[in-house]
GROMACS .gro file of C-alpha atoms in nm:
model
  124
    1UNK     CA    1  14.358  10.896  11.780
    2UNK     CA    2  13.976  10.902  11.742
    3UNK     CA    3  13.810  10.617  11.561
    4UNK     CA    4  13.672  10.715  11.219
    5UNK     CA    5  13.308  10.643  11.145
    6UNK     CA    6  13.297  10.316  10.954
    7UNK     CA    7  12.934  10.328  10.848
    8UNK     CA    8  12.790  10.387  10.504
    9UNK     CA    9  12.442  10.481  10.627
   10UNK     CA   10  12.426  10.806  10.429
   11UNK     CA   11  12.487  10.616  10.102
   12UNK     CA   12  12.219  10.357  10.179
   13UNK     CA   13  11.868  10.395  10.031
   14UNK     CA   14  11.564  10.439  10.259
   15UNK     CA   15  11.476  10.070  10.204
   16UNK     CA   16  11.753   9.810  10.205
   17UNK     CA   17  11.703   9.448  10.099
   18UNK     CA   18  11.899   9.252  10.360
   19UNK     CA   19  11.772   8.904  10.267
   20UNK     CA   20  12.116   8.783  10.158
   21UNK     CA   21  12.319   8.950  10.435
   22UNK     CA   22  12.077   8.967  10.730
   23UNK     CA   23  12.325   8.861  10.999
   24UNK     CA   24  12.606   9.072  10.857
   25UNK     CA   25  12.386   9.383  10.837
   26UNK     CA   26  12.260   9.338  11.195
   27UNK     CA   27  12.610   9.273  11.329
   28UNK     CA   28  12.709   9.633  11.250
   29UNK     CA   29  12.418   9.780  11.449
   30UNK     CA   30  12.308   9.802  11.812
   31UNK     CA   31  11.971   9.652  11.898
   32UNK     CA   32  11.753   9.896  12.096
   33UNK     CA   33  11.414   9.726  12.105
   34UNK     CA   34  11.217   9.423  11.983
   35UNK     CA   35  10.874   9.445  11.821
   36UNK     CA   36  10.642   9.208  11.639
   37UNK     CA   37  10.876   9.044  11.385
   38UNK     CA   38  11.085   9.364  11.369
   39UNK     CA   39  11.382   9.507  11.555
   40UNK     CA   40  11.473   9.867  11.632
   41UNK     CA   41  11.843   9.901  11.561
   42UNK     CA   42  12.088  10.190  11.552
   43UNK     CA   43  12.419  10.255  11.384
   44UNK     CA   44  12.682  10.308  11.657
   45UNK     CA   45  12.870  10.557  11.437
   46UNK     CA   46  12.611  10.798  11.296
   47UNK     CA   47  12.311  10.703  11.518
   48UNK     CA   48  12.086  10.631  11.214
   49UNK     CA   49  11.783  10.427  11.326
   50UNK     CA   50  11.656  10.124  11.136
   51UNK     CA   51  11.342   9.915  11.155
   52UNK     CA   52  11.482   9.571  11.067
   53UNK     CA   53  11.270   9.269  10.974
   54UNK     CA   54  11.335   8.954  11.174
   55UNK     CA   55  11.491   8.679  10.962
   56UNK     CA   56  11.239   8.478  10.758
   57UNK     CA   57  11.375   8.233  10.502
   58UNK     CA   58  11.044   8.246  10.310
   59UNK     CA   59  11.013   8.624  10.282
   60UNK     CA   60  11.229   8.914  10.166
   61UNK     CA   61  11.376   9.094  10.466
   62UNK     CA   62  11.422   9.469  10.472
   63UNK     CA   63  11.586   9.733  10.684
   64UNK     CA   64  11.413  10.070  10.670
   65UNK     CA   65  11.571  10.397  10.775
   66UNK     CA   66  11.344  10.565  11.028
   67UNK     CA   67  11.359  10.919  11.168
   68UNK     CA   68  11.291  10.852  11.536
   69UNK     CA   69  11.233  10.593  11.809
   70UNK     CA   70  10.885  10.732  11.870
   71UNK     CA   71  10.623  10.487  11.740
   72UNK     CA   72  10.903  10.311  11.553
   73UNK     CA   73  10.713   9.983  11.514
   74UNK     CA   74  10.422  10.163  11.345
   75UNK     CA   75  10.649  10.335  11.088
   76UNK     CA   76  10.482  10.259  10.754
   77UNK     CA   77  10.722  10.124  10.492
   78UNK     CA   78  10.448   9.986  10.264
   79UNK     CA   79  10.496  10.249   9.990
   80UNK     CA   80  10.874  10.192   9.991
   81UNK     CA   81  10.824   9.817   9.952
   82UNK     CA   82  10.567   9.864   9.675
   83UNK     CA   83  10.810  10.093   9.488
   84UNK     CA   84  11.078   9.823   9.528
   85UNK     CA   85  10.843   9.554   9.390
   86UNK     CA   86  10.775   9.763   9.078
   87UNK     CA   87  11.147   9.840   9.038
   88UNK     CA   88  11.246   9.473   9.081
   89UNK     CA   89  11.001   9.370   8.809
   90UNK     CA   90  11.110   9.638   8.563
   91UNK     CA   91  10.811   9.869   8.591
   92UNK     CA   92  10.448   9.852   8.488
   93UNK     CA   93  10.268   9.734   8.175
   94UNK     CA   94   9.989   9.913   7.990
   95UNK     CA   95   9.744   9.639   8.090
   96UNK     CA   96   9.500   9.673   8.379
   97UNK     CA   97   9.521   9.449   8.684
   98UNK     CA   98   9.327   9.123   8.651
   99UNK     CA   99   9.171   9.170   8.996
  100UNK     CA  100   8.799   9.223   8.949
  101UNK     CA  101   8.717   9.594   8.932
  102UNK     CA  102   9.080   9.713   8.950
  103UNK     CA  103   9.204   9.953   8.681
  104UNK     CA  104   9.560  10.001   8.812
  105UNK     CA  105   9.835   9.893   8.570
  106UNK     CA  106   9.990   9.546   8.605
  107UNK     CA  107  10.343   9.500   8.734
  108UNK     CA  108  10.560   9.356   8.455
  109UNK     CA  109  10.571   8.978   8.472
  110UNK     CA  110  10.247   8.965   8.670
  111UNK     CA  111   9.876   8.980   8.601
  112UNK     CA  112   9.823   9.207   8.901
  113UNK     CA  113   9.894   9.562   9.014
  114UNK     CA  114  10.141   9.631   9.291
  115UNK     CA  115   9.862   9.676   9.549
  116UNK     CA  116   9.719   9.331   9.486
  117UNK     CA  117  10.064   9.170   9.471
  118UNK     CA  118  10.149   9.328   9.806
  119UNK     CA  119   9.818   9.231   9.967
  120UNK     CA  120   9.885   8.873   9.849
  121UNK     CA  121  10.218   8.862  10.030
  122UNK     CA  122  10.468   8.962   9.760
  123UNK     CA  123  10.759   9.163   9.904
  124UNK     CA  124  11.019   9.148   9.626
   0.00000   0.00000   0.00000
């Protein structure tokens, strides 16, 4: 009797916060390559590829669905992470960023826009 696919990759978003289940998430995947603080991993069932952050107890760790192995380490997930930051904070305010010369709206609960939060190291 053939083994049924046990993955839920299709239901997963493009960006997955794995900070609280890093080891568990990785244990379900096959590691294909190692990059600079990232891993290329693949679901053994559906073959979905993921760019997975190495564990860092001081930073939010993400797994990002990627379309191919080609240039996998250079796959840009910045816009996905910025969208997640805004979502996690409940959206934007009507106030402009406090960064000198920036007119982009502040992220709720912050004095800065998502671009300046991200450039300062915020990932959640």
